[in-house]
Short mmCIF file of C-alpha atoms in Angstrom, two decimals:
data_model
loop_
_atom_site.label_atom_id
_atom_site.label_comp_id
_atom_site.label_asym_id
_atom_site.label_seq_id
_atom_site.Cartn_x
_atom_site.Cartn_y
_atom_site.Cartn_z
CA UNK A 876 7.17 8.55 -9.09
CA UNK A 877 5.04 5.72 -8.21
CA UNK A 878 3.93 3.36 -11.20
CA UNK A 879 0.22 3.27 -11.80
CA UNK A 880 0.06 -0.31 -11.31
CA UNK A 881 2.01 -2.26 -9.12
CA UNK A 882 3.15 -5.77 -9.91
CA UNK A 883 1.06 -8.20 -7.95
CA UNK A 884 2.92 -10.18 -5.10
CA UNK A 885 3.44 -14.12 -5.35
CA UNK A 886 4.16 -16.66 -2.78
CA UNK A 887 6.94 -18.81 -3.68
CA UNK A 888 7.24 -22.74 -2.93
CA UNK A 889 10.03 -24.92 -3.43
CA UNK A 890 10.73 -28.49 -3.45
CA UNK A 891 14.46 -29.04 -2.42
CA UNK A 892 14.73 -32.66 -3.98
CA UNK A 893 12.21 -35.13 -5.20
CA UNK A 894 10.77 -37.31 -2.08
CA UNK A 895 10.18 -34.04 -0.26
CA UNK A 896 7.20 -31.60 -0.19
CA UNK A 897 7.18 -27.95 -1.53
CA UNK A 898 8.04 -25.72 1.08
CA UNK A 899 7.28 -22.05 1.45
CA UNK A 900 10.57 -19.98 1.00
CA UNK A 901 9.29 -16.26 0.56
CA UNK A 902 7.46 -14.05 -2.03
CA UNK A 903 8.19 -11.71 -4.91
CA UNK A 904 6.45 -9.26 -7.23
CA UNK A 905 6.00 -10.27 -10.85
CA UNK A 906 3.41 -9.37 -13.83
CA UNK A 907 2.38 -12.79 -14.29
CA UNK A 908 2.90 -16.51 -13.30
CA UNK A 909 5.58 -17.10 -15.85
CA UNK A 910 7.41 -14.05 -14.68
CA UNK A 911 7.15 -15.08 -11.14
CA UNK A 912 8.44 -18.41 -11.85
CA UNK A 913 11.56 -17.28 -13.68
CA UNK A 914 12.08 -14.64 -10.87
CA UNK A 915 11.59 -17.29 -8.34
CA UNK A 916 14.47 -19.33 -9.99
CA UNK A 917 16.91 -16.50 -9.81
CA UNK A 918 15.93 -15.04 -6.18
CA UNK A 919 15.32 -18.56 -4.33
CA UNK A 920 17.33 -21.18 -6.28
CA UNK A 921 20.83 -19.57 -7.07
CA UNK A 922 22.57 -22.59 -5.01
CA UNK A 923 20.67 -25.54 -6.72
CA UNK A 924 17.88 -25.17 -3.52
CA UNK A 925 15.37 -26.73 -5.76
CA UNK A 926 14.15 -29.15 -8.44
CA UNK A 927 10.35 -27.98 -8.69
CA UNK A 928 8.86 -24.37 -8.00
CA UNK A 929 5.30 -23.53 -7.48
CA UNK A 930 4.32 -19.78 -7.49
CA UNK A 931 0.52 -18.52 -6.41
CA UNK A 932 -0.57 -15.01 -6.27
CA UNK A 933 -0.70 -14.24 -2.61
CA UNK A 934 -4.22 -12.86 -2.62
CA UNK A 935 -5.41 -16.41 -3.43
CA UNK A 936 -4.14 -18.05 -0.28
CA UNK A 937 -7.09 -18.24 2.38
CA UNK A 938 -5.53 -18.36 5.66
CA UNK A 939 -6.69 -19.18 9.13
CA UNK A 940 -7.00 -16.56 11.50
CA UNK A 941 -4.52 -16.93 14.64
CA UNK A 942 -7.26 -15.27 16.86
CA UNK A 943 -9.27 -18.32 16.09
CA UNK A 944 -6.66 -20.76 16.58
CA UNK A 945 -8.18 -21.69 19.91
CA UNK A 946 -11.37 -22.96 18.31
CA UNK A 947 -9.48 -24.58 15.33
CA UNK A 948 -6.82 -26.46 17.20
CA UNK A 949 -7.60 -26.77 20.83
CA UNK A 950 -10.25 -29.52 20.46
CA UNK A 951 -7.23 -31.84 19.26
CA UNK A 952 -5.31 -31.41 22.42
CA UNK A 953 -7.31 -33.46 25.00
CA UNK A 954 -7.82 -36.51 22.48
CA UNK A 955 -4.76 -38.20 23.94
CA UNK A 956 -6.11 -41.49 22.78
CA UNK A 957 -5.28 -40.57 19.14
CA UNK A 958 -1.79 -41.45 20.26
CA UNK A 959 -0.06 -44.77 20.78
CA UNK A 960 1.52 -44.00 24.01
CA UNK A 961 -2.05 -43.65 25.13
CA UNK A 962 -2.50 -47.63 25.32
CA UNK A 963 -0.79 -49.45 27.95
CA UNK A 964 0.72 -52.59 26.92
CA UNK A 965 3.18 -55.15 28.97
CA UNK A 966 7.12 -54.54 27.87
CA UNK A 967 7.25 -58.40 27.12
CA UNK A 968 4.95 -57.95 24.07
CA UNK A 969 7.27 -57.35 21.01
CA UNK A 970 6.91 -55.53 17.71
CA UNK A 971 3.61 -53.48 18.57
CA UNK B 56 -10.44 -1.77 21.75
CA UNK B 57 -10.14 -0.26 25.54
CA UNK B 58 -6.45 0.53 26.89
CA UNK B 59 -6.97 -2.11 29.22
CA UNK B 60 -7.47 -4.68 26.64
CA UNK B 61 -4.56 -3.49 24.86
CA UNK B 62 -2.49 -3.86 27.78
CA UNK B 63 -3.56 -7.30 28.30
CA UNK B 64 -2.70 -8.01 24.69
CA UNK B 65 0.70 -6.76 25.02
CA UNK B 66 1.66 -8.45 28.40
CA UNK B 67 0.38 -11.60 26.49
CA UNK B 68 2.55 -10.66 23.65
CA UNK B 69 5.63 -10.34 25.93
CA UNK B 70 5.07 -13.52 27.59
CA UNK B 71 5.13 -15.20 24.24
CA UNK B 72 8.43 -13.38 23.40
CA UNK B 73 9.84 -14.54 26.92
CA UNK B 74 8.86 -17.92 26.22
CA UNK B 75 10.76 -17.87 22.83
CA UNK B 76 7.73 -18.44 20.69
CA UNK B 77 8.21 -16.59 17.37
CA UNK B 78 5.74 -13.86 16.00
CA UNK B 79 4.45 -14.69 12.83
CA UNK B 80 2.73 -12.23 10.17
CA UNK B 81 -1.12 -12.43 11.13
CA UNK B 82 -0.23 -12.64 15.14
CA UNK B 83 -1.36 -9.92 16.97
CA UNK B 84 1.83 -7.60 17.82
CA UNK B 85 1.96 -4.07 19.35
CA UNK B 86 1.99 -1.32 16.90
CA UNK B 87 5.55 -0.35 17.87
CA UNK B 88 6.79 -3.80 17.47
CA UNK B 89 5.53 -3.81 13.79
CA UNK B 90 7.06 -0.30 13.06
CA UNK B 91 10.00 -0.85 14.62
CA UNK B 92 10.54 -4.07 12.38
CA UNK B 93 9.45 -2.40 9.16
CA UNK B 94 12.06 0.50 9.79
CA UNK B 95 14.65 -2.01 10.53
CA UNK B 96 14.12 -4.85 7.85
CA UNK B 97 13.71 -2.29 5.37
CA UNK B 98 16.81 -0.38 6.08
CA UNK B 99 18.51 -3.83 6.12
CA UNK B 100 17.00 -4.33 2.53
CA UNK B 101 18.08 -0.83 1.46
CA UNK B 102 21.65 -1.60 2.71
CA UNK B 103 21.70 -4.58 0.38
CA UNK B 104 20.50 -2.86 -2.60
CA UNK B 105 22.76 0.33 -2.08
CA UNK B 106 25.70 -2.23 -1.29
CA UNK B 107 25.78 -3.19 -4.75
CA UNK B 108 26.92 0.00 -5.96
CA UNK B 109 30.36 0.38 -4.43
CA UNK B 110 31.24 -2.97 -5.56
CA UNK B 111 29.42 -3.12 -8.83
CA UNK B 112 32.00 -0.36 -9.63
CA UNK B 113 34.63 -2.86 -9.89
CA UNK B 114 33.08 -5.90 -11.62
CA UNK B 115 34.39 -4.81 -15.15
CA UNK B 116 37.88 -4.12 -13.88
CA UNK B 117 38.26 -7.46 -11.63
CA UNK B 118 41.86 -8.52 -12.36
CA UNK B 119 41.01 -12.00 -13.41
CA UNK B 120 37.77 -14.05 -14.79
CA UNK B 121 37.94 -16.12 -11.37
CA UNK B 122 37.70 -12.61 -9.41
CA UNK B 123 34.95 -11.44 -11.94
CA UNK B 124 32.66 -14.45 -11.75
CA UNK B 125 32.74 -14.35 -7.62
CA UNK B 126 32.20 -10.75 -7.68
CA UNK B 127 29.26 -10.84 -9.79
CA UNK B 128 27.78 -13.48 -8.01
CA UNK B 129 28.36 -11.70 -4.68
CA UNK B 130 26.56 -8.67 -6.17
CA UNK B 131 23.65 -10.80 -7.49
CA UNK B 132 23.37 -12.55 -4.03
CA UNK B 133 23.15 -8.79 -2.52
CA UNK B 134 20.15 -8.19 -4.82
CA UNK B 135 18.69 -11.35 -3.78
CA UNK B 136 19.14 -10.67 -0.12
CA UNK B 137 17.50 -7.26 -0.71
CA UNK B 138 14.45 -9.01 -2.08
CA UNK B 139 14.14 -11.70 0.76
CA UNK B 140 14.29 -8.67 3.08
CA UNK B 141 11.54 -6.62 1.29
CA UNK B 142 9.59 -9.76 1.22
CA UNK B 143 9.77 -10.07 5.04
CA UNK B 144 8.77 -6.48 5.42
CA UNK B 145 5.88 -6.93 3.18
CA UNK B 146 4.50 -9.69 5.67
CA UNK B 147 3.97 -6.56 8.22
CA UNK B 148 1.66 -4.72 5.77
CA UNK B 149 4.51 -2.65 4.13
CA UNK B 150 3.96 -1.87 0.49
CA UNK B 151 7.17 -2.51 -1.48
CA UNK B 152 6.50 0.46 -3.81
CA UNK B 153 6.33 2.86 -0.79
CA UNK B 154 9.49 1.26 0.65
CA UNK B 155 11.41 2.07 -2.50
CA UNK B 156 10.13 5.41 -2.62
CA UNK B 157 11.19 6.17 0.85
CA UNK B 158 14.71 5.02 -0.04
CA UNK B 159 14.56 7.39 -3.17
CA UNK B 160 13.31 10.12 -1.41
CA UNK B 161 16.00 10.12 1.13
CA UNK B 162 13.58 9.27 4.10
CA UNK B 163 14.71 5.72 4.71
CA UNK B 164 18.38 5.07 6.03
CA UNK B 165 20.77 2.34 5.06
CA UNK B 166 23.98 1.43 6.27
CA UNK B 167 26.44 4.13 6.15
CA UNK B 168 29.34 1.98 5.19
CA UNK B 169 28.25 2.13 1.42
CA UNK B 170 28.75 6.05 1.51
CA UNK B 171 32.41 5.37 1.27
CA UNK B 172 34.21 4.92 -2.22
CA UNK B 173 35.74 2.05 -3.56
CA UNK B 174 39.12 3.51 -4.85
CA UNK B 175 41.33 0.42 -5.65
CA UNK B 176 40.78 -3.26 -6.06
CA UNK B 177 42.15 -3.88 -2.73
CA UNK B 178 38.74 -2.25 -1.42
CA UNK B 179 36.79 -5.14 -2.87
CA UNK B 180 38.97 -7.60 -0.57
CA UNK B 181 38.43 -5.09 2.40
CA UNK B 182 34.64 -4.93 1.74
CA UNK B 183 34.34 -8.81 1.64
CA UNK B 184 36.57 -9.35 4.70
CA UNK B 185 35.56 -6.51 7.08
CA UNK B 186 32.19 -5.17 5.87
CA UNK B 187 30.58 -8.61 5.23
CA UNK B 188 32.53 -9.81 8.38
CA UNK B 189 30.81 -7.15 10.52
CA UNK B 190 27.60 -7.68 8.80
CA UNK B 191 27.63 -11.44 9.55
CA UNK B 192 28.20 -10.60 13.22
CA UNK B 193 24.97 -8.91 13.21
CA UNK B 194 22.95 -11.12 11.05
CA UNK B 195 24.10 -14.14 13.15
CA UNK B 196 22.47 -12.74 16.11
CA UNK B 197 19.37 -11.81 14.04
CA UNK B 198 18.75 -15.41 13.00
CA UNK B 199 17.36 -15.74 16.54
CA UNK B 200 15.08 -12.67 16.29
CA UNK B 201 11.60 -12.95 17.39
CA UNK B 202 9.93 -12.31 14.00
CA UNK B 203 9.84 -15.54 11.99
CA UNK B 204 9.85 -14.21 8.45
CA UNK B 205 12.86 -11.93 9.32
CA UNK B 206 14.58 -14.73 11.21
CA UNK B 207 14.14 -16.99 8.22
CA UNK B 208 15.38 -14.85 5.94
CA UNK B 209 18.56 -14.06 7.96
CA UNK B 210 19.41 -17.85 8.04
CA UNK B 211 19.39 -17.89 4.40
CA UNK B 212 21.40 -14.66 4.10
CA UNK B 213 23.86 -15.94 6.50
CA UNK B 214 24.54 -19.22 4.54
CA UNK B 215 25.09 -17.14 1.43
CA UNK B 216 27.10 -14.49 3.24
CA UNK B 217 29.98 -16.91 4.21
CA UNK B 218 31.19 -17.04 0.74
CA UNK B 219 31.34 -13.08 0.56
CA UNK B 220 33.76 -12.93 3.33
CA UNK B 221 36.10 -15.53 2.14
CA UNK B 222 36.24 -14.41 -1.16
CA UNK B 223 37.47 -10.90 0.27
CA UNK B 224 39.75 -12.29 2.58
CA UNK B 225 41.29 -14.37 -0.12
CA UNK B 226 41.71 -11.17 -2.24
CA UNK B 227 43.64 -9.57 0.71
CA UNK B 228 45.72 -12.86 1.32
CA UNK B 229 46.88 -13.02 -2.43
CA UNK B 230 47.71 -8.92 -2.19
CA UNK B 231 49.46 -9.44 1.08
CA UNK B 232 51.64 -12.10 -0.26
CA UNK B 233 52.21 -10.12 -3.44
CA UNK B 234 54.67 -7.34 -4.53
CA UNK B 235 55.44 -4.48 -2.20
CA UNK B 236 53.04 -2.46 -4.15
CA UNK B 237 50.20 -4.65 -3.67
CA UNK B 238 50.85 -5.10 -0.05
CA UNK B 239 50.69 -1.55 0.32
CA UNK B 240 47.36 -1.40 -1.40
CA UNK B 241 46.21 -3.80 0.83
CA UNK B 242 47.33 -1.90 3.86
CA UNK B 243 45.67 1.45 2.40
CA UNK B 244 42.34 -0.34 1.88
CA UNK B 245 42.60 -1.71 5.52
CA UNK B 246 43.30 1.62 6.60
CA UNK B 247 40.25 3.43 5.37
CA UNK B 248 37.63 0.57 5.86
CA UNK B 249 38.79 -0.23 9.42
CA UNK B 250 36.72 2.58 11.20
CA UNK B 251 33.84 2.66 9.05
CA UNK B 252 33.38 -0.88 9.58
CA UNK B 253 33.47 -0.76 13.44
CA UNK B 254 30.85 2.16 12.97
CA UNK B 255 28.52 -0.52 11.16
CA UNK B 256 27.55 -1.72 14.79
CA UNK B 257 25.80 1.90 15.55
CA UNK B 258 26.09 4.24 18.29
CA UNK B 259 27.66 3.15 21.76
CA UNK B 260 24.85 1.56 24.13
CA UNK B 261 24.87 4.63 26.06
CA UNK B 262 23.58 6.51 22.92
CA UNK B 263 21.49 4.02 21.02
CA UNK B 264 17.94 5.39 21.32
CA UNK B 265 16.09 1.92 20.13
CA UNK B 266 18.35 -0.68 21.93
CA UNK B 267 16.38 -1.49 24.93
CA UNK B 268 12.95 -1.88 23.78
CA UNK B 269 14.48 -4.07 20.88
CA UNK B 270 16.21 -6.32 23.48
CA UNK B 271 12.93 -6.64 25.37
CA UNK B 272 11.22 -7.90 22.14
CA UNK B 273 14.22 -9.91 21.03
CA UNK B 274 14.48 -8.03 17.78
CA UNK B 275 18.22 -7.69 18.94
CA UNK B 276 19.87 -10.14 21.33
CA UNK B 277 23.29 -8.32 21.65
CA UNK B 278 24.09 -4.55 22.41
CA UNK B 279 25.88 -2.74 19.55
CA UNK B 280 29.06 -2.52 21.76
CA UNK B 281 29.04 -6.31 22.34
CA UNK B 282 28.91 -7.30 18.80
CA UNK B 283 31.79 -4.64 17.91
CA UNK B 284 34.08 -6.17 20.53
CA UNK B 285 33.11 -9.54 19.11
CA UNK B 286 34.18 -8.26 15.58
CA UNK B 287 37.40 -6.66 16.72
CA UNK B 288 38.40 -10.06 18.78
CA UNK B 289 37.98 -12.17 15.75
CA UNK B 290 39.36 -9.69 13.24
CA UNK B 291 42.53 -8.57 14.66
CA UNK B 292 44.27 -12.18 14.26
CA UNK B 293 43.22 -12.33 10.74
CA UNK B 294 44.96 -9.05 10.08
CA UNK B 295 47.81 -10.44 11.97
CA UNK B 296 47.87 -13.43 9.61
CA UNK B 297 47.94 -10.97 6.56
CA UNK B 298 50.87 -9.43 7.83
CA UNK B 299 48.81 -5.95 7.90
CA UNK B 300 47.82 -3.87 10.85
CA UNK B 301 44.74 -1.73 11.97
CA UNK B 302 45.02 1.95 11.79
CA UNK B 303 44.48 2.13 15.87
CA UNK B 304 47.68 3.08 18.04
CA UNK B 305 45.49 2.41 21.03
CA UNK B 306 44.92 -1.23 20.00
CA UNK B 307 46.08 -3.97 22.49
CA UNK B 308 45.34 -7.25 23.92
CA UNK B 309 43.89 -7.04 27.33
CA UNK B 310 45.05 -10.14 29.38
CA UNK B 311 42.51 -9.50 32.22
CA UNK B 312 39.42 -8.96 30.09
CA UNK B 313 40.34 -11.51 27.61
CA UNK B 314 39.41 -9.11 24.62
CA UNK B 315 41.12 -6.56 22.47
CA UNK B 316 41.19 -2.82 23.88
CA UNK B 317 40.62 -0.37 20.79
CA UNK B 318 40.63 3.25 20.48
CA UNK B 319 37.80 5.77 20.48
CA UNK B 320 35.72 5.83 17.38
CA UNK B 321 35.42 9.21 15.77
CA UNK B 322 31.47 9.45 16.12
CA UNK B 323 31.45 13.07 14.74
CA UNK B 324 32.30 11.34 11.37
CA UNK B 325 29.86 8.56 12.02
CA UNK B 326 26.88 11.20 12.21
CA UNK B 327 28.00 13.37 9.65
CA UNK B 328 27.73 10.45 7.16
CA UNK B 329 24.56 9.10 8.49
CA UNK B 330 23.02 12.73 8.26
CA UNK B 331 23.79 12.77 4.45
CA UNK B 332 27.29 14.25 4.29
CA UNK B 333 29.85 11.23 3.52
CA UNK B 334 31.73 10.94 0.69
CA UNK B 335 29.19 9.12 -1.67
CA UNK B 336 25.71 9.81 -0.11
CA UNK B 337 24.53 11.93 -3.11
CA UNK B 338 26.12 9.69 -5.53
CA UNK B 339 24.57 6.58 -4.11
CA UNK B 340 20.91 8.02 -4.17
CA UNK B 341 21.37 9.49 -7.64
CA UNK B 342 22.36 6.27 -9.13
CA UNK B 343 19.22 4.47 -7.36
CA UNK B 344 16.97 7.10 -8.66
CA UNK B 345 18.39 6.73 -12.23
CA UNK B 346 17.96 2.97 -12.08
CA UNK B 347 14.21 3.60 -10.97
CA UNK B 348 13.45 6.23 -13.49
CA UNK B 349 15.20 4.45 -16.32
CA UNK B 350 13.40 1.25 -15.54
CA UNK B 351 10.14 2.79 -15.52
CA UNK B 352 9.06 1.82 -19.00
CA UNK B 353 10.21 -1.71 -18.52
CA UNK B 354 8.04 -1.93 -15.74
CA UNK B 355 4.93 -0.54 -17.36
CA UNK B 356 5.72 -2.76 -20.60
CA UNK B 357 6.12 -5.84 -18.78
CA UNK B 358 2.65 -5.17 -17.01
CA UNK B 359 1.14 -4.38 -20.31
CA UNK B 360 2.54 -7.45 -22.09
CA UNK B 361 1.28 -9.70 -19.22
CA UNK B 362 -2.28 -8.06 -19.54
CA UNK B 363 -2.38 -8.60 -23.30
CA UNK B 364 -1.12 -12.16 -22.69
CA UNK B 365 -3.95 -12.90 -20.44
CA UNK B 366 -6.57 -11.52 -22.77
CA UNK B 367 -5.20 -13.50 -25.70
CA UNK B 368 -5.75 -16.62 -23.40
CA UNK B 369 -9.11 -15.54 -22.43
CA UNK B 370 -10.14 -15.07 -26.05
CA UNK B 371 -8.68 -18.52 -27.15
CA UNK B 372 -10.43 -20.18 -24.39
CA UNK B 373 -13.67 -18.64 -25.49
CA UNK B 374 -13.39 -19.40 -28.97
CA UNK B 375 -12.19 -23.02 -28.40
#
């Protein structure tokens, strides 16, 4: 009963209005990019949720591995001097 | 990996769940967590897809254009909800084609409520009001479940479902305010859908096999009986407003507990329908198989067309 060839999976990103980033909303199957775009419109924007759609075949996304999250992200945690609150200034100084 | 290492991972996993940190697709998770979620999410997806059938039955006979566009939009939403959910299941490594096949082969379950027939227009009202109402109770809880993609799909679904329930109640309201005959139709629909709606929450807590572990993993946050009681408590005043009564002679307000007491559920009927012997089980699967088989050439042709287009594009790029 299975089809010989399954339609590839696409990830869908939607910009809800100008001024905002495209945001990942989910995925769907389609034969090519054009069909993915049309299907994304029907599946993810039935209530005017978007003004722009990106689709990309899922296999093209190269993602970081959660097991390596430590090596990747922990080095930023002890660099408090990258935040404005690290610097102590008297209250009298305004607009800074 | 040694047993001890897995044990440590499981412990850390539980700590993260307890700390309300969501699980995301590539995170380590116990195999049973993954399997439980694939089972639950795909059952949920199948329910949306099969759920289109009883209502689809009335689209061509909706009594007005207003009712017809609403019902069409609702059934289209259900297709969409099925797709959001399949998409969430696929993040766990499930294959869409396999999930579909499991449904068609009768290996996967879907909500038993859709194995009851829609005999009159009033059933469309009763389904929107009661069946979607019960589904919302459950789904609102699921917006806070521990698996990120499932929880996010639920948020979107809940937003959309609220229109489903309101359009159903509006149909009931119109009928209940209509002629004697229309009111009788509404009452008849309520009589037939009430008990199956209560069964939608699943077996009582004492009988529910998956509940304890699912609660611990925060896949579920309320028990079946808790949700069922919550549903009864909000629905009875709505029935009163319609001037209709639920078919339960034991139903009464309990001043002390602050809840409605209700009569015993016919669990034999529940299990009969779950095991495949409800009024419409065979019809539903037959309809899904027919759609799958008759759509086969379309799926294949679309794929062939896409490949041809790609080849043509490549050729053009080469010659340019």
